[in-house]
RNA sequence: GGCCCGGUAGUUCAGUUGGUUUAGAACGCUAGCCUGUCACGCUAGAGGUCGAGGGUUCGAGCCCCUUCCGGGUCGCCA
């Protein structure tokens, strides 16, 4: 094993160009590939920037050639030599450094390596489980390395923006008090206080509001957050937020600051000028037009409400849903006749059942019209339906009748599924959207009470304040989400800053005064010492980077992600700990995984 | 917790209604030859508890049951 003593890197491997011809160079890296032609040996050396071909010629330096001979893939090398042109026939146009090569005059084998369990190449089809177990090798692959570099650039862009806008970066504790509303907390036992636990933050929400009371009126933090809930392609239990809070502002001030942020990030990272201001929809509009509070606006397929048209019809499926207070809605797939066969519609019917729809009624408008339900409707009812749905020859109408929530969930999801199947999505588009005026509360059937849709510190809209006592379900909140291409990339609200209103909120949510005081007392106390009007927003940084990187999976932009059962395959976390360690924490286990 | 998909050399895959003796291919790996390759080429070679356990059968990679692992998703995610 040799050392790097006396060597200094001239440039990264991927940075050499024709302009460097004739210069001396020293590079460090990993062996991508050895091509030994017998007497002439090429080594492609890789670092995080790319590849450089290093050449060893037996006829020039026999001893050096012999030293390079046993080099294998992923060995760690230092190579010193002269950059020279490859010669016309030997230029490789497919690589950025393809016009040059490093003719070696010194080689140090800094380390050997075992043959990796998979090849270190771009666009791999290797099973993700194996890649995650050997994450250090996976991260050597250019596509993954590129994502990690892009993420780093994003941090810089974000920090630069907020610094320029007068924001102050402040760290809040990772060990904090458990806040039982909302997601499950990760708990950390206290050694010093037997039986007591810290919680890891689901977000720095209360701390940042306290910072507003303290007068740091523009706060930002790139904050690690933790939620002990099940994973998804776009959800990890251990994730990162761009968290911000501002005082003396209203909703539109916060929206403006964050549109500015996204504009800068898209320019810095992708070189794109995004259109401002962004589109806005109220929650109600978003649900009625797209069946979702995070609609993908890259395609149409908007929902149509058929409830009034079908009121009084005899078809039980429709009539029953309407009588029960639900609705009948559809999406009309223009030109869908050629693309959606009976069989494919059956598959879509199965798809909507995962969203609790009982079925999917349909009309196919070919030469002859066929439908799953036409015989149950009077001819004039059917034609009224088709007029309302704006359905013409060649179209397909897909209908769900049920409670509003089921209709919206299933048609909202179906919109996306149809768009994917019919390839209606232009992947080059970035469609940003603000969704505003979310409901303040939603009724939790299981708990038998209202719960905060956003969180309990969200301010109701002023004009809806009178409804708080009479019809709390109708109260809208000063809450807003930022949506991009069907993903919720951030959300926030104007907060309650009046301790009296905050108390009313807590009692609406079913807390007794004592419970509220025990859980949130420090915040309510703080609000009695001059809380400014304030509000903020938090972005899901991982999701944002995922969309910037153009991947559909959050794991590909996180260096060491967790898998679906929340374990980490490389380190093997979580794991059992020694009894001694448990005893020190005053913890006795009632269950183990093996039981 | 529910539903769907997947698991066969190091890797990616093929493997017929359950029956061709020794489960194949490509890439990778090892060795030899080769001076302009870059998907180097040529020759030879090594490499498999078919995720695991049980069952059906004269016979199981293939059928059945259980289970483990990974992915997607519903619930869940203030």
XYZ file of C-alpha atoms (C1' of nucleotides) in Angstrom:
673
model
C 0.000 0.000 0.000
C 1.429 3.379 -0.969
C 0.687 6.861 0.310
C -0.223 10.174 -1.296
C 2.780 11.850 0.270
C 4.190 14.557 -1.988
C 1.322 14.373 -4.453
C -1.283 17.035 -5.013
C -4.282 16.714 -7.305
C -4.036 18.958 -10.379
C -7.690 18.606 -11.298
C -10.509 16.133 -11.003
C -10.517 13.370 -13.628
C -13.590 14.580 -15.446
C -12.264 18.116 -15.912
C -9.464 17.574 -18.446
C -9.966 18.979 -21.936
C -7.959 19.592 -25.110
C -6.714 22.866 -23.592
C -4.762 20.858 -21.013
C -2.635 19.104 -23.632
C 1.034 19.263 -22.786
C 0.543 19.912 -19.078
C 1.745 17.761 -16.196
C -1.072 16.292 -14.166
C -1.712 14.264 -11.040
C -5.071 12.575 -10.537
C -6.631 10.402 -7.866
C -9.481 8.004 -8.272
C -10.986 4.558 -8.543
C -10.400 2.170 -11.433
C -13.482 2.042 -13.624
C -12.032 -0.282 -16.239
C -8.712 -1.809 -17.284
C -8.117 -2.564 -20.958
C -4.868 -4.402 -21.479
C -3.991 -4.765 -25.144
C -0.720 -6.509 -24.344
C 2.103 -4.025 -24.086
C -0.352 -1.146 -24.003
C -2.665 -0.765 -21.043
C -5.495 1.687 -20.513
C -7.011 2.469 -17.147
C -10.173 4.575 -16.938
C -9.854 6.377 -13.635
C -13.059 7.631 -12.008
C -13.778 10.262 -9.397
C -16.990 12.134 -8.607
C -16.624 14.258 -11.749
C -16.110 11.566 -14.367
C -13.482 9.464 -16.117
C -9.965 10.036 -17.429
C -8.090 7.504 -19.526
C -4.597 6.801 -18.167
C -2.197 5.070 -20.493
C 0.721 2.758 -19.653
C 3.054 1.857 -22.539
C 5.420 -1.090 -22.066
C 7.805 0.239 -24.693
C 8.052 3.604 -22.895
C 8.458 2.345 -19.300
C 8.529 -1.420 -18.748
C 8.704 -1.193 -14.935
C 5.708 1.135 -14.753
C 3.734 -1.089 -17.112
C 4.461 -4.117 -14.935
C 3.310 -2.195 -11.879
C 0.014 -1.361 -13.569
C -0.510 -4.908 -14.855
C -2.191 -6.375 -11.737
C -4.461 -3.365 -11.177
C -8.142 -4.351 -11.011
C -11.516 -2.642 -10.898
C -12.106 -0.231 -7.970
C -8.450 -0.131 -6.923
C -7.583 3.318 -5.616
C -4.810 4.959 -7.621
C -2.753 8.082 -7.894
C -1.467 8.620 -11.426
C 1.007 11.273 -12.470
C 1.907 12.010 -16.071
C 1.473 14.255 -19.065
C -1.818 15.118 -20.741
C -1.548 14.380 -24.434
C -3.909 14.188 -27.400
C -5.324 10.799 -28.257
C -4.718 11.014 -31.967
C -7.490 11.484 -34.479
C -8.657 7.905 -34.815
C -8.587 7.348 -31.084
C -10.743 10.280 -29.940
C -13.816 9.184 -27.967
C -16.660 11.636 -28.597
C -18.886 9.975 -26.054
C -16.866 11.099 -23.055
C -16.120 14.700 -22.037
C -12.422 13.918 -21.572
C -12.366 11.836 -24.768
C -9.942 14.059 -26.669
C -7.101 13.584 -24.185
C -5.395 10.953 -22.078
C -2.864 10.921 -19.273
C 0.378 9.213 -20.323
C 1.545 7.929 -16.957
C 5.044 8.354 -15.652
C 4.244 7.516 -12.034
C 1.678 5.184 -10.470
C 0.843 4.670 -6.830
C -1.514 1.893 -5.849
C -3.116 3.536 -2.821
C -5.426 0.642 -2.122
C -6.707 -2.606 -3.586
C -10.373 -3.600 -3.679
C -12.466 -6.719 -3.770
C -14.554 -7.262 -6.881
C -17.751 -5.333 -6.112
C -21.044 -7.277 -5.944
C -22.384 -5.257 -8.848
C -20.870 -3.188 -11.604
C -20.360 0.486 -10.898
C -22.145 1.875 -13.967
C -24.809 4.406 -14.798
C -28.427 3.295 -15.390
C -28.086 0.070 -13.495
C -30.867 -2.485 -13.313
C -29.422 -4.060 -10.182
C -31.872 -4.913 -7.432
C -32.220 -2.015 -5.007
C -31.863 -4.206 -1.921
C -28.319 -5.125 -2.929
C -27.474 -1.553 -3.857
C -28.678 -0.324 -0.472
C -26.649 -2.928 1.392
C -23.570 -1.689 -0.463
C -24.672 1.916 -0.510
C -21.048 3.182 -0.582
C -20.613 1.444 -3.930
C -23.999 2.550 -5.220
C -23.062 6.151 -4.433
C -20.035 5.799 -6.715
C -22.395 5.367 -9.649
C -22.610 8.595 -11.648
C -26.383 8.945 -11.637
C -26.619 8.657 -7.863
C -23.516 10.787 -7.291
C -25.075 13.428 -9.544
C -28.198 13.516 -7.358
C -26.156 13.966 -4.203
C -24.196 16.808 -5.813
C -27.445 18.371 -7.024
C -28.790 18.185 -3.494
C -25.711 19.953 -2.174
C -26.109 22.713 -4.766
C -29.731 23.058 -3.701
C -28.715 23.665 -0.064
C -26.424 26.456 -1.241
C -29.026 28.028 -3.483
C -31.590 27.976 -0.662
C -29.186 29.383 1.939
C -27.988 32.127 -0.410
C -31.543 33.156 -1.156
C -32.664 33.391 2.431
C -29.464 35.127 3.527
C -30.048 37.748 0.819
C -33.649 38.141 1.952
C -32.574 38.900 5.523
C -33.417 35.550 7.085
C -31.538 34.241 10.101
C -30.535 30.590 10.267
C -31.229 29.159 13.714
C -30.967 25.560 14.907
C -33.693 24.158 17.117
C -33.350 21.115 19.384
C -33.484 17.593 18.055
C -34.326 16.301 21.519
C -37.621 17.893 22.387
C -40.937 17.387 24.100
C -43.371 14.921 22.583
C -46.370 16.466 20.821
C -48.953 13.726 20.562
C -51.167 15.416 17.949
C -50.387 14.210 14.462
C -47.818 11.679 13.392
C -46.296 9.167 15.777
C -43.161 10.446 17.492
C -39.817 8.747 17.656
C -39.009 8.632 21.351
C -35.630 8.882 23.048
C -35.381 7.706 26.648
C -33.779 9.953 29.213
C -31.068 8.359 31.369
C -31.165 11.197 33.862
C -34.947 11.153 34.230
C -36.040 7.532 34.467
C -39.393 6.989 32.770
C -39.234 10.237 30.842
C -38.710 10.557 27.107
C -37.651 13.107 24.609
C -39.230 13.068 21.160
C -37.487 13.739 17.890
C -39.114 16.678 16.090
C -41.780 16.019 13.480
C -41.041 19.615 12.577
C -39.613 22.551 14.525
C -43.081 24.094 14.572
C -43.371 25.320 18.161
C -39.758 26.420 18.419
C -39.964 28.553 15.326
C -43.120 30.231 16.591
C -41.350 30.907 19.877
C -38.502 32.460 17.869
C -41.047 34.873 16.409
C -42.014 35.877 19.950
C -38.292 36.383 20.585
C -38.074 38.842 17.707
C -36.074 36.907 15.072
C -38.712 37.897 12.591
C -37.327 36.042 9.586
C -36.134 32.536 10.522
C -34.941 29.705 8.330
C -33.524 26.287 9.054
C -32.710 23.258 6.976
C -34.074 20.907 9.596
C -34.020 17.153 10.041
C -37.455 15.856 10.954
C -38.752 12.467 12.026
C -42.144 10.792 11.747
C -42.731 7.220 12.785
C -45.168 6.410 9.997
C -45.134 4.000 7.069
C -42.934 4.785 4.091
C -43.813 5.508 0.477
C -41.868 6.205 -2.695
C -41.909 9.885 -1.682
C -41.854 9.497 2.101
C -39.061 8.596 4.544
C -39.334 8.521 8.326
C -36.114 10.531 8.603
C -36.311 13.515 6.279
C -35.335 17.135 5.736
C -37.415 20.288 5.691
C -36.616 23.782 4.557
C -38.377 25.417 7.456
C -39.138 29.129 7.619
C -41.202 31.554 9.646
C -41.854 35.280 9.307
C -43.441 37.933 11.514
C -45.636 40.921 10.587
C -46.780 39.244 7.402
C -49.894 37.884 5.807
C -50.362 34.954 3.483
C -49.396 36.752 0.300
C -46.095 37.952 1.795
C -45.129 34.375 2.547
C -46.235 33.207 -0.868
C -44.163 35.921 -2.552
C -40.989 35.049 -0.631
C -41.340 31.374 -1.488
C -42.126 31.936 -5.136
C -38.890 33.909 -5.212
C -37.074 30.989 -3.636
C -38.384 28.469 -6.153
C -37.607 30.808 -9.028
C -34.003 31.085 -7.863
C -33.591 27.373 -7.181
C -34.984 26.405 -10.592
C -32.656 28.931 -12.219
C -29.582 27.882 -10.212
C -30.096 24.145 -10.487
C -31.845 23.612 -13.813
C -31.166 26.915 -15.592
C -34.911 27.348 -16.108
C -36.993 30.504 -15.773
C -40.245 29.521 -14.153
C -43.331 31.621 -14.652
C -44.513 33.815 -11.813
C -46.808 34.288 -10.082
C -47.916 30.689 -9.684
C -51.459 29.560 -10.265
C -53.685 29.486 -7.199
C -56.727 27.384 -6.393
C -58.741 27.196 -3.238
C -58.975 23.774 -1.660
C -62.608 23.588 -2.754
C -61.778 24.428 -6.363
C -58.916 21.956 -6.422
C -61.102 19.155 -5.124
C -64.024 19.892 -7.441
C -61.930 20.336 -10.580
C -59.224 17.731 -9.959
C -60.379 15.528 -7.079
C -57.194 16.276 -5.202
C -55.607 18.914 -2.978
C -52.333 18.349 -4.853
C -53.388 18.100 -8.470
C -50.984 17.531 -11.315
C -51.685 20.387 -13.738
C -49.562 19.043 -16.579
C -52.676 17.530 -18.114
C -56.441 18.157 -18.199
C -59.014 15.440 -17.505
C -60.910 17.689 -15.119
C -63.847 16.365 -13.150
C -67.447 17.156 -14.037
C -70.212 17.146 -11.438
C -73.213 15.179 -12.709
C -75.148 15.249 -9.450
C -77.735 17.834 -10.519
C -78.121 16.252 -13.954
C -78.849 12.839 -12.464
C -80.968 13.897 -9.509
C -84.131 11.808 -9.550
C -82.860 9.124 -11.944
C -83.847 5.513 -11.326
C -80.386 3.957 -11.455
C -79.776 2.907 -7.876
C -76.013 3.361 -7.943
C -76.371 7.033 -8.858
C -79.596 7.755 -7.007
C -78.386 6.032 -3.850
C -75.177 8.039 -3.701
C -77.045 11.304 -4.239
C -79.718 10.539 -1.647
C -77.035 9.700 0.880
C -75.584 13.183 0.429
C -72.807 12.150 -1.920
C -72.287 12.976 -5.564
C -71.848 11.587 -9.051
C -68.839 12.888 -10.947
C -66.933 11.904 -14.042
C -63.881 12.494 -16.120
C -64.245 12.621 -19.882
C -61.346 11.108 -21.758
C -61.189 12.904 -25.094
C -60.409 10.453 -27.880
C -60.321 7.716 -25.265
C -62.339 5.253 -27.342
C -59.336 4.056 -29.317
C -57.121 3.822 -26.272
C -59.366 2.394 -23.588
C -60.786 -1.031 -24.415
C -63.388 -2.768 -22.286
C -60.580 -4.744 -20.729
C -58.591 -1.623 -19.859
C -61.654 0.023 -18.367
C -62.122 -3.082 -16.225
C -58.552 -2.632 -15.031
C -59.314 1.005 -14.193
C -62.381 -0.153 -12.264
C -60.117 -2.384 -10.184
C -57.783 0.569 -9.723
C -60.473 2.876 -8.286
C -61.545 0.143 -5.881
C -58.263 0.630 -4.034
C -59.646 4.091 -3.249
C -62.809 2.529 -1.827
C -64.980 3.262 -4.888
C -67.460 0.443 -5.287
C -67.128 0.484 -9.049
C -66.617 2.516 -12.170
C -69.530 3.333 -14.472
C -68.544 4.111 -18.036
C -69.680 5.171 -21.487
C -67.667 4.431 -24.614
C -68.645 6.584 -27.566
C -67.588 4.622 -30.633
C -69.596 4.163 -33.824
C -72.180 2.836 -31.427
C -72.360 3.915 -27.865
C -71.805 1.241 -25.263
C -72.193 1.730 -21.569
C -72.226 -0.177 -18.325
C -75.452 1.499 -17.171
C -77.345 3.034 -20.139
C -80.226 0.587 -19.814
C -80.973 1.886 -16.329
C -81.430 5.486 -17.483
C -84.122 7.150 -19.523
C -82.799 8.243 -22.948
C -83.161 11.926 -22.050
C -81.256 11.388 -18.795
C -78.428 9.733 -20.658
C -78.210 12.472 -23.254
C -78.281 15.118 -20.511
C -75.396 13.273 -18.865
C -73.390 13.252 -22.090
C -74.026 16.951 -22.656
C -72.944 17.761 -19.109
C -69.826 15.609 -19.517
C -69.093 17.291 -22.875
C -68.736 13.808 -24.330
C -68.597 13.395 -28.092
C -67.959 10.570 -30.498
C -64.618 8.944 -29.769
C -64.649 9.826 -26.074
C -64.884 7.716 -22.949
C -66.686 8.885 -19.808
C -65.652 7.376 -16.475
C -68.048 7.893 -13.578
C -67.915 7.326 -9.843
C -70.913 7.756 -7.544
C -70.347 7.725 -3.809
C -69.704 9.929 -0.799
C -67.799 13.064 -1.877
C -64.583 11.936 -0.256
C -64.598 8.618 -2.098
C -65.572 10.252 -5.384
C -62.769 12.808 -5.132
C -60.141 10.329 -3.964
C -60.907 7.780 -6.635
C -61.407 10.165 -9.563
C -58.435 12.261 -8.472
C -56.241 9.175 -8.560
C -57.892 7.898 -11.746
C -57.041 11.177 -13.505
C -53.355 10.461 -12.936
C -53.638 6.803 -13.834
C -55.405 7.551 -17.127
C -52.867 10.263 -17.947
C -49.988 7.838 -17.342
C -51.578 5.043 -19.356
C -52.406 7.343 -22.261
C -49.050 9.090 -22.000
C -50.641 12.535 -21.629
C -47.938 13.970 -19.365
C -45.260 16.297 -20.732
C -42.324 15.455 -18.483
C -40.497 18.683 -19.319
C -43.135 20.824 -17.613
C -43.051 22.200 -14.069
C -46.557 23.227 -13.027
C -46.490 25.010 -9.691
C -49.690 25.645 -7.804
C -50.742 27.197 -4.506
C -53.715 25.550 -2.866
C -55.313 27.871 -0.315
C -58.211 28.026 2.139
C -57.904 24.509 3.470
C -60.519 23.423 5.997
C -59.304 24.190 9.514
C -60.597 20.939 10.964
C -61.639 17.529 9.855
C -63.804 15.111 11.754
C -61.970 12.031 12.912
C -64.545 9.212 13.041
C -62.253 6.995 15.055
C -61.520 9.608 17.717
C -65.068 10.971 17.547
C -63.847 14.562 17.475
C -62.432 17.245 15.247
C -58.709 17.191 14.563
C -56.606 19.932 13.019
C -56.132 19.353 9.308
C -52.814 21.222 9.336
C -51.843 21.673 12.970
C -53.505 23.224 16.014
C -51.661 26.554 15.672
C -53.179 27.385 12.276
C -55.270 30.528 12.179
C -58.888 30.364 11.007
C -59.871 32.785 8.255
C -61.198 35.998 9.826
C -64.546 35.863 8.009
C -65.135 32.295 9.254
C -64.457 33.031 12.935
C -68.198 33.160 13.784
C -68.555 29.566 12.519
C -66.087 28.260 15.091
C -68.871 27.762 17.619
C -71.742 26.958 15.260
C -70.290 24.853 12.439
C -66.573 24.163 12.999
C -66.362 21.769 10.039
C -67.024 24.694 7.679
C -64.287 26.955 9.006
C -61.511 27.605 6.515
C -57.927 28.120 7.600
C -55.208 30.532 6.564
C -53.316 27.503 5.351
C -51.685 26.930 1.989
C -49.788 24.182 0.236
C -47.326 24.525 -2.594
C -47.849 21.787 -5.177
C -45.656 20.775 -8.099
C -46.677 18.233 -10.738
C -48.954 16.375 -8.351
C -46.612 16.397 -5.375
C -47.125 18.447 -2.234
C -43.678 20.011 -1.911
C -44.492 22.319 0.964
C -47.163 23.688 3.207
C -47.702 26.362 5.766
C -50.071 28.737 7.405
C -50.623 31.998 9.196
C -50.564 31.099 12.883
C -52.767 31.978 15.760
C -50.930 34.620 17.822
C -53.632 35.377 20.309
C -53.528 33.156 23.383
C -57.270 33.372 23.849
C -58.019 32.120 20.305
C -55.374 29.455 20.777
C -57.174 28.248 23.900
C -60.446 28.092 21.962
C -58.730 25.979 19.316
C -57.432 23.567 21.896
C -60.851 23.171 23.439
C -62.403 22.618 19.972
C -59.866 19.853 19.471
C -61.082 18.247 22.658
C -58.253 19.164 25.002
C -59.105 20.119 28.533
C -57.382 23.241 29.843
C -55.061 21.034 31.855
C -54.133 18.859 28.870
C -53.477 21.881 26.686
C -51.354 23.420 29.397
C -49.372 20.229 29.921
C -48.648 19.814 26.234
C -48.415 23.304 24.826
C -48.230 25.466 27.932
C -44.862 26.968 27.059
C -46.220 28.220 23.738
C -49.376 29.653 25.306
C -47.298 31.298 28.026
C -45.024 32.822 25.391
C -48.027 34.202 23.533
C -48.949 36.235 26.604
C -45.732 38.235 26.348
C -46.326 39.934 23.020
C -46.547 37.506 20.127
C -46.348 39.217 16.733
C -48.616 38.176 13.879
C -46.648 35.484 12.123
C -46.744 32.602 9.713
C -44.492 30.377 7.731
C -43.974 27.426 5.535
C -41.928 24.252 5.282
C -40.739 22.527 2.139
C -40.002 18.837 1.919
C -36.421 19.219 0.761
C -36.079 15.564 -0.275
C -39.167 15.704 -2.441
C -38.076 19.009 -3.943
C -34.678 17.563 -4.861
C -36.340 14.424 -6.185
C -38.343 16.554 -8.621
C -35.309 18.664 -9.541
C -33.377 15.469 -10.233
C -36.241 14.043 -12.252
C -36.533 10.824 -10.287
C -39.702 9.281 -8.926
C -38.209 7.945 -5.740
C -37.011 9.868 -2.728
C -34.374 7.222 -1.872
C -32.388 8.260 -4.925
C -31.692 11.717 -3.490
C -30.872 10.610 0.068
C -27.391 9.304 0.785
C -28.469 6.627 3.257
C -32.204 6.041 2.973
C -34.386 3.561 4.803
C -36.453 0.809 3.190
C -40.168 0.155 3.536
C -39.963 -1.399 7.001
C -37.962 1.648 8.187
C -34.689 -0.223 8.527
C -31.417 0.783 6.959
C -29.887 -2.102 5.071
C -26.248 -1.013 5.142
C -25.859 -0.466 8.883
C -28.692 -2.749 9.941
C -30.449 -0.107 12.056
C -32.552 -0.470 14.092
C -31.001 -3.188 16.220
C -31.177 -4.730 19.667
C -29.080 -3.169 22.404
C -27.368 -4.650 25.439
C -29.352 -5.215 28.604
C -26.816 -3.026 30.358
C -27.722 -0.141 28.080
C -31.435 -0.713 28.666
C -30.996 -0.935 32.389
C -29.159 2.357 32.445
C -32.242 3.858 30.779
C -34.631 2.143 33.196
C -36.232 0.282 30.311
C -37.629 -3.250 30.503
C -38.830 -4.774 27.244
C -42.284 -6.283 27.066
C -41.827 -7.528 23.512
C -39.026 -8.376 21.133
C -39.097 -8.794 17.374
C -38.272 -12.504 17.669
C -41.266 -13.225 19.917
C -52.944 -4.112 9.453
C -54.977 -4.979 3.998
C -54.104 -5.607 -1.377
C -50.750 -6.167 -5.737
C -45.765 -7.365 -7.918
C -40.958 -9.655 -7.455
C -36.893 -13.340 -5.333
C -32.894 -19.029 -10.325
C -24.532 -18.320 -10.930
C -21.250 -12.217 -8.356
C -25.096 -9.300 -11.615
C -29.252 -9.124 -15.221
C -32.307 -12.710 -16.999
C -34.298 -17.451 -19.765
C -36.143 -22.005 -18.009
C -42.312 -25.271 -22.229
C -48.707 -29.051 -19.272
C -44.472 -31.080 -13.428
C -40.303 -35.453 -16.760
C -33.940 -34.776 -22.439
C -28.913 -37.574 -18.409
C -24.770 -32.777 -15.598
C -30.401 -26.047 -14.523
C -28.644 -22.381 -19.488
C -27.238 -17.303 -21.737
C -25.060 -12.569 -21.428
C -22.141 -9.438 -18.517
C -18.686 -9.761 -14.553
C -14.576 -12.755 -12.373
C -9.720 -15.891 -12.955
C -5.605 -17.416 -16.246
C -3.011 -17.082 -21.039
C -2.180 -14.348 -25.790
C -2.502 -9.491 -27.918
C 0.633 -1.867 -28.858
C -4.519 2.512 -29.807
C -8.444 0.353 -26.893
C -12.707 2.808 -24.810
C -19.158 -2.583 -24.839
C -11.251 -3.957 -26.798
C -10.514 -8.854 -29.211
C -9.256 -14.211 -29.024
C -8.653 -18.897 -26.032
C -9.504 -21.604 -21.630
C -11.643 -21.911 -16.781
C -14.119 -21.292 -12.109
C -18.801 -20.109 -10.362
C -25.856 -22.547 -8.397
C -28.655 -24.938 -0.701
C -33.390 -22.177 -7.777
C -34.954 -16.792 -0.772
C -36.217 -20.391 3.580
C -39.358 -24.339 5.714
C -43.163 -27.848 4.956
C -46.578 -30.501 1.656
C -48.620 -32.964 -2.993
C -46.254 -36.430 -6.567
C -42.927 -42.124 -9.017
C -40.674 -37.199 -10.038
C -40.905 -30.013 -8.094
C -37.004 -24.217 -10.148
C -42.289 -25.004 -11.972
C -48.253 -26.970 -8.168
C -50.173 -26.016 -2.768
C -49.377 -23.974 2.355
C -46.402 -21.162 5.758
C -42.570 -17.769 6.310
C -38.493 -14.189 5.248
C -36.662 -10.228 2.185
C -37.427 -6.091 -1.424
C -40.784 -2.788 -4.293
C -45.716 -0.277 -5.186
C -50.117 1.083 -2.818
C -54.622 1.710 0.717
C -54.982 2.778 5.825
C -51.549 6.060 8.310
C -48.501 10.713 7.364
C -51.090 17.525 13.180
